[in-house]
Coordinates of C-alpha atoms in Angstrom, one line a residue:
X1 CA -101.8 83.7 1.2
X2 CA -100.8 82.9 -2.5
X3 CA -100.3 78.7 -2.6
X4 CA -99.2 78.6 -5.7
X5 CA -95.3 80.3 -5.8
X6 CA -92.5 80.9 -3.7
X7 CA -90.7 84.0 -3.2
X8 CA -86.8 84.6 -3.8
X9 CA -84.8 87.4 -1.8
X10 CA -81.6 88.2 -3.3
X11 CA -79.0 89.8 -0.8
X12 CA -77.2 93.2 -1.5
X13 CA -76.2 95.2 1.5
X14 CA -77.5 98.1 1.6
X15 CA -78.8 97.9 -1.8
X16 CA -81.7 95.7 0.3
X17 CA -83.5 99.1 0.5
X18 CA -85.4 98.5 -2.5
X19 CA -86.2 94.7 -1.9
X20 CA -87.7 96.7 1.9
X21 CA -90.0 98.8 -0.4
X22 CA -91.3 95.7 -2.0
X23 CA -92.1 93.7 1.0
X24 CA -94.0 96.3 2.7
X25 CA -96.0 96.8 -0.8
X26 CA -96.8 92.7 -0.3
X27 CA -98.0 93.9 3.3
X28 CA -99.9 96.2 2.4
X29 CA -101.5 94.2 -0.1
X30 CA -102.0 90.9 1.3
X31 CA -99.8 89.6 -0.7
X32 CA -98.4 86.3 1.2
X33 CA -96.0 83.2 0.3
X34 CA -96.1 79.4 1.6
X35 CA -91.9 79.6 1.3
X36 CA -89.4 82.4 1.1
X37 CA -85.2 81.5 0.4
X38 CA -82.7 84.3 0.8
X39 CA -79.4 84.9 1.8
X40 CA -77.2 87.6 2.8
X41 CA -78.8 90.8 3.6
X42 CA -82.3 89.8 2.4
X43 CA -82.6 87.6 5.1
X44 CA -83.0 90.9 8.2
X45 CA -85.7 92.5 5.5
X46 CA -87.4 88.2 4.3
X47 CA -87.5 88.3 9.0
X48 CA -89.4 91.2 9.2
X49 CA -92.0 90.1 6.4
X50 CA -92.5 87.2 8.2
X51 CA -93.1 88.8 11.3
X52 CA -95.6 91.1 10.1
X53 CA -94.0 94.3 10.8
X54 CA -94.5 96.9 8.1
X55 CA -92.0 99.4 8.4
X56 CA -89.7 97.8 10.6
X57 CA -87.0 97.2 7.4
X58 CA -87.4 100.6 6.9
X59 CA -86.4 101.6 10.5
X60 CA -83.6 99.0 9.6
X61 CA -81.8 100.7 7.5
X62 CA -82.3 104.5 8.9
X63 CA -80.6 102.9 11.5
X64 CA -77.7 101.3 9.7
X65 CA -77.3 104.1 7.3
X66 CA -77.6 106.7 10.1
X67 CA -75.8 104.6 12.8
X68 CA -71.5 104.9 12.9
X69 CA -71.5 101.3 14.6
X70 CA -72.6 99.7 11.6
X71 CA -69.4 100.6 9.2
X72 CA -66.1 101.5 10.5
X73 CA -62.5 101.3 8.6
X74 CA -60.7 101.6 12.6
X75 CA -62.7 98.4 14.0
X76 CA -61.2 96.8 10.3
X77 CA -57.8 97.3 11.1
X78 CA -57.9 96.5 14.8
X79 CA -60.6 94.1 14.6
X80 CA -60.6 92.5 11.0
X81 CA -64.4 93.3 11.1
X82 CA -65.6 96.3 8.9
X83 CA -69.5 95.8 10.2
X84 CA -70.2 96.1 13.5
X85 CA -71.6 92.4 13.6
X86 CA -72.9 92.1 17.9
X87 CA -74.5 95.5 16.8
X88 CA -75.9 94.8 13.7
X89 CA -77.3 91.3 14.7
X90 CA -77.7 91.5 18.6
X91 CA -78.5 95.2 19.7
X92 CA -80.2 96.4 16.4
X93 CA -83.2 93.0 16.4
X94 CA -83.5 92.9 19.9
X95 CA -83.4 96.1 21.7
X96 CA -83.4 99.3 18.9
X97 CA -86.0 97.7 16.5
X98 CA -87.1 94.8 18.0
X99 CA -88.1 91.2 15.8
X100 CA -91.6 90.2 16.9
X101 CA -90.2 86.9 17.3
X102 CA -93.9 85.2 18.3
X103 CA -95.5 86.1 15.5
X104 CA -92.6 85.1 13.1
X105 CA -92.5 81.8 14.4
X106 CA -96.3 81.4 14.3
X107 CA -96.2 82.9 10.4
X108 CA -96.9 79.6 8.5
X109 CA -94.2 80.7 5.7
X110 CA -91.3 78.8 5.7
X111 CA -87.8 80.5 5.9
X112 CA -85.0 79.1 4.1
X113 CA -81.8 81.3 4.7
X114 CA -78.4 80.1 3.1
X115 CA -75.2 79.8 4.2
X116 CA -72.0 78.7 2.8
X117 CA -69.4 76.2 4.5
X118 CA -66.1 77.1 3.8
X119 CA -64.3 73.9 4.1
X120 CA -67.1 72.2 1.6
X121 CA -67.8 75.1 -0.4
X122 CA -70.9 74.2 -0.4
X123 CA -74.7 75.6 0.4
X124 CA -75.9 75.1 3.5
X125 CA -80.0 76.2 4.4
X126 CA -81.7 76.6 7.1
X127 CA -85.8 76.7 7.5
X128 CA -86.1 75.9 11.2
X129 CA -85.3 78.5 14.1
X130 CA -86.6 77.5 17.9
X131 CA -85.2 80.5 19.4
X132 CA -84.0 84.4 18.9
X133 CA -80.0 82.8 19.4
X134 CA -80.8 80.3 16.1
X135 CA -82.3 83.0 14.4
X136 CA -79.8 85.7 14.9
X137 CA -77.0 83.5 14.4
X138 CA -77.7 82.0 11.6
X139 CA -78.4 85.5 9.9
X140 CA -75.2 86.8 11.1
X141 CA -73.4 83.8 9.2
X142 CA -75.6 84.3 5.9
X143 CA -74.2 88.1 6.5
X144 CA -70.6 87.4 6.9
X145 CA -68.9 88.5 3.9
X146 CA -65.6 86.7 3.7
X147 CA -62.4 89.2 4.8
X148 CA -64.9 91.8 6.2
X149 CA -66.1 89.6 8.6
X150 CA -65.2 86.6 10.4
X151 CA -66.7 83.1 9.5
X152 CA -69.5 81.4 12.3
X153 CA -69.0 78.2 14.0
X154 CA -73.1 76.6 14.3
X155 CA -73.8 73.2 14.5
X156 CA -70.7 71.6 13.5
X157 CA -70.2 74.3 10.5
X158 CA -67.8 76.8 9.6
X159 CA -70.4 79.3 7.8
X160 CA -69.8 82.8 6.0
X161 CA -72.5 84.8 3.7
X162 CA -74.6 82.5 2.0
X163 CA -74.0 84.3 -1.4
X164 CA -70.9 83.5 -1.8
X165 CA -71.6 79.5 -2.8
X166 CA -75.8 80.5 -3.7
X167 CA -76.1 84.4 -4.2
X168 CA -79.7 83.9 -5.7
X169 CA -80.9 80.8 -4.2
X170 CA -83.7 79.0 -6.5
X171 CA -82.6 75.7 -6.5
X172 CA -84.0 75.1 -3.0
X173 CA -87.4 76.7 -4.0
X174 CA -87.4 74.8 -7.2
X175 CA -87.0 71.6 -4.6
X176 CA -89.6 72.5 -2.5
X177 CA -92.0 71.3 -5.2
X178 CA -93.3 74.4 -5.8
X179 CA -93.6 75.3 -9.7
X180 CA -93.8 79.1 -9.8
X181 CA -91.5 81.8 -8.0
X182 CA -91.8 85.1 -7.5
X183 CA -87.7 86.4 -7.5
X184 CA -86.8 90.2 -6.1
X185 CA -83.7 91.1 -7.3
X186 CA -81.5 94.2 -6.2
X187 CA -79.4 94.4 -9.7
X188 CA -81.0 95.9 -12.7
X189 CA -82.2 93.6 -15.7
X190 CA -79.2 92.9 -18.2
X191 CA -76.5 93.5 -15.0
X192 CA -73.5 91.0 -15.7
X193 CA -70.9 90.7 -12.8
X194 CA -67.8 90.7 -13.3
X195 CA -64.6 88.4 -11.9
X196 CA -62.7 89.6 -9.2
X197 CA -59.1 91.4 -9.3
X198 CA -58.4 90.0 -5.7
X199 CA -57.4 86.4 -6.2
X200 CA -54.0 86.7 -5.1
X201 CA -55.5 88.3 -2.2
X202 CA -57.8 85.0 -1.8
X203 CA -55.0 83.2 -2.3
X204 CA -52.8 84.2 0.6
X205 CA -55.9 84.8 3.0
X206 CA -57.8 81.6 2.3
X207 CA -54.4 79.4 2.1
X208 CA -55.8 76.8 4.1
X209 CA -59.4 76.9 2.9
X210 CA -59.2 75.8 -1.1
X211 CA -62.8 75.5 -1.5
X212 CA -63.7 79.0 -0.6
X213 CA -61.4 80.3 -3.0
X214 CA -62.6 78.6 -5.6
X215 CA -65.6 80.1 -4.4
X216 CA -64.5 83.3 -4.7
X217 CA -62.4 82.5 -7.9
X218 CA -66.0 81.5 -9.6
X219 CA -68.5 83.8 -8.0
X220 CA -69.3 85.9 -11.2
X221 CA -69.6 82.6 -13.1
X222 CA -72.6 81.2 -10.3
X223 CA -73.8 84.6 -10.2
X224 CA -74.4 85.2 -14.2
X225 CA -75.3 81.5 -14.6
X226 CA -78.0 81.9 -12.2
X227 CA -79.4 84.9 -13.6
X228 CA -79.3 82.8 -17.5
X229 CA -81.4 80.7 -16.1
X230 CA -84.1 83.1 -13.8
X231 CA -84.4 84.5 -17.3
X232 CA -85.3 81.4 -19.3
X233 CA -87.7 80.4 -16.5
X234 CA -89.6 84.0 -16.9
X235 CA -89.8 82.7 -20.8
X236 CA -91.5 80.0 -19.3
X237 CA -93.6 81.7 -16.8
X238 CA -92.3 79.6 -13.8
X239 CA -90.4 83.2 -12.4
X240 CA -92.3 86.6 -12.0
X241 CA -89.1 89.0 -11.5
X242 CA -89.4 92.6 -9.4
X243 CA -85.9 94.7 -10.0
X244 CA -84.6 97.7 -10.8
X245 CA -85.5 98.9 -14.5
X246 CA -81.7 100.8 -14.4
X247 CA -78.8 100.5 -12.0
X248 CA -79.2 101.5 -7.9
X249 CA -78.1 104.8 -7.7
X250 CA -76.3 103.5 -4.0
X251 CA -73.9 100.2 -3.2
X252 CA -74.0 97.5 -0.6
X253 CA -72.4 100.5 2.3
X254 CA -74.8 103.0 1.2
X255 CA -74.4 105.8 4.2
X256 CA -77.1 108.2 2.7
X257 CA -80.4 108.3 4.0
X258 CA -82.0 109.9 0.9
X259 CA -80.5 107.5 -1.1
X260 CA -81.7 104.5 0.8
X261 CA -85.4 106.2 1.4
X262 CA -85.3 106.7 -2.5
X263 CA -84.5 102.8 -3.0
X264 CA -87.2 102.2 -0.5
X265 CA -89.5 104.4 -2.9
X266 CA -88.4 102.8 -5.7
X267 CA -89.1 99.2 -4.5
X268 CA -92.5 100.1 -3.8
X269 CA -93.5 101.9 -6.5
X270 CA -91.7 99.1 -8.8
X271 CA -93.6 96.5 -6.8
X272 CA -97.1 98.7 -7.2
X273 CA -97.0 99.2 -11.0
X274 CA -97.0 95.4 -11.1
X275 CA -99.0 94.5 -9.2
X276 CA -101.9 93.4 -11.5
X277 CA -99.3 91.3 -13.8
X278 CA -98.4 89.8 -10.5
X279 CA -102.2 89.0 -9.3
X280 CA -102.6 87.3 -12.6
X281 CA -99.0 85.1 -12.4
X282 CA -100.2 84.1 -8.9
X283 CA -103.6 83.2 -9.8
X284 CA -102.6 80.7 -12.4
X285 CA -103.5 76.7 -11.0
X286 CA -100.9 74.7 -12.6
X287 CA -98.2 73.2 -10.2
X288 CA -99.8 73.3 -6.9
X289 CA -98.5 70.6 -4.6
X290 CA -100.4 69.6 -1.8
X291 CA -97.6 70.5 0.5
X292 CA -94.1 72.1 0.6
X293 CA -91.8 69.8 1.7
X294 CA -88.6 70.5 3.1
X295 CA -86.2 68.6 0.4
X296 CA -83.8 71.0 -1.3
X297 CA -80.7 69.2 -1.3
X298 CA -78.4 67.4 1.1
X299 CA -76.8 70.4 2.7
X300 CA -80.4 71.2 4.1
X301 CA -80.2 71.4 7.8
X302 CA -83.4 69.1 9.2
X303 CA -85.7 70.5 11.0

């Protein structure tokens, strides 16, 4: 267990393969954290690392990529749901590739998955989970992309995909007193995303919900103006970053298993070549608290 950074998951759909090979590389190599944040999709392959279970993000996504249940245009237009949500969270973690739950809850890492309340529009995390049900639930809300799925109703909160108000969430970690972070992202280095063409289609969909078409609206801005700063923090050696040297050959449905086991390959390898830069950002003293506290802003759920 490394004391002295936090590690940052960045979501992606299926593009997640890589951020899979990675985490089994830490695995492998003892490589542990004292907090993990993520949202979206990084949160079923951030569970997994927690619960000890090398390969079991791998068997994730041959399943999804393999699996009709998990994309389908049909249950869209009869359902309004393009994933197959109760299969994806509820049939896939307990029964087909089961979350060892005890030892997850025993890890001492702390979990921060975020979520985004669409009548705020803003962040909400999560760190604590008594039970499978929280768990699930609130990964299925970090997961629910806007449109393609429907929005999650937990603990007084309307909640969609957590990327959507915090796609690469550092501000919690940087909260958690915590001076050094170790960020995986699933977009090459120089990527710059780009608005989207849909705002009319925002518009009319999200009439009733003005903050999460702002949301929306902005999303490239957050998104860019995130990764500006990740970048002048690696200047400062406060962020060690793992991604993609040139753009994933696959996007957030990747069907293709080749594809997705060549992300996986790619994560790992990217992870493995360095590994002894990383050793040495780890090893370095300065900003050590004596605890992580949970105090990342004042959308944080309490434990």
């Amino acid at each position: 267990m490394t004391d002295s950074a936090s590690l940052l998951l960045e979501g992606g759909g299926m593009r997640c393969a890589y951020t899979a090979g990675v985490m089994d590389f830490f695995l492998d190599s003892n490589i542990y954290f004292p907090v993990i944040a993520t949202a979206s999709a990084g949160t079923l392959i951030g569970s997994s690392y927690l619960s000890n279970q090398r390969e079991r993000n791998f068997k994730l996504i041959e399943e999804l990529g393999s699996n009709p249940e998990t994309v389908s245009l049909k249950r869209m237009i009869r359902e309004k749901e393009i994933f197959g949500m109760d299969y994806i969270f509820d049939k896939l973690p307990r029964e087909i590739v089961p979350l060892d739950f005890e030892t997850f809850s025993e890890s001492s890492t702390k979990l921060i998955i975020g979520t985004t309340d669409v009548n705020t529009g803003k962040p909400v995390y999560f760190d604590h989970y008594d039970t499978t049900d929280d768990l699930f639930t609130i990964t299925r809300a970090s997961c629910s992309l806007p449109v393609l799925a429907p929005s999650m109703l937990y603990k007084g909160y309307e909640l969609v995909d957590g990327g959507v108000s915090d796609p690469i969430p550092i501000q919690p970690l940087i909260k958690s007193g915590l001076k050094k972070h170790v960020v995986v992202l699933t977009r090459n280095r120089g990527y710059i995303k780009k608005g989207t063409k849909l705002n009319w289609f925002f518009k009319r969909h999200f009439r009733e919900k003005p903050a999460l078409i702002k949301l929306l609206r902005e999303r490239h801005l957050t998104y860019n103006h995130t990764m500006e700063l990740l970048y002048e923090m690696e200047k400062r050696n406060e962020v060690f970053i793992i991604q993609p040297e040139l753009p994933l050959q696959a996007g957030r449905f990747e069907k293709s298993i080749d594809k997705l086991i060549y992300l996986y390959e790619e994560g790992y390898q990217e992870a493995k070549s360095k590994a002894a830069e990383l050793q040495d950002f780890l090893h370095m003293p300065e900003g050590i608290p004596d605890t992580v506290e949970a105090d990342y802003s004042a959308t944080m759920i309490p434990s």
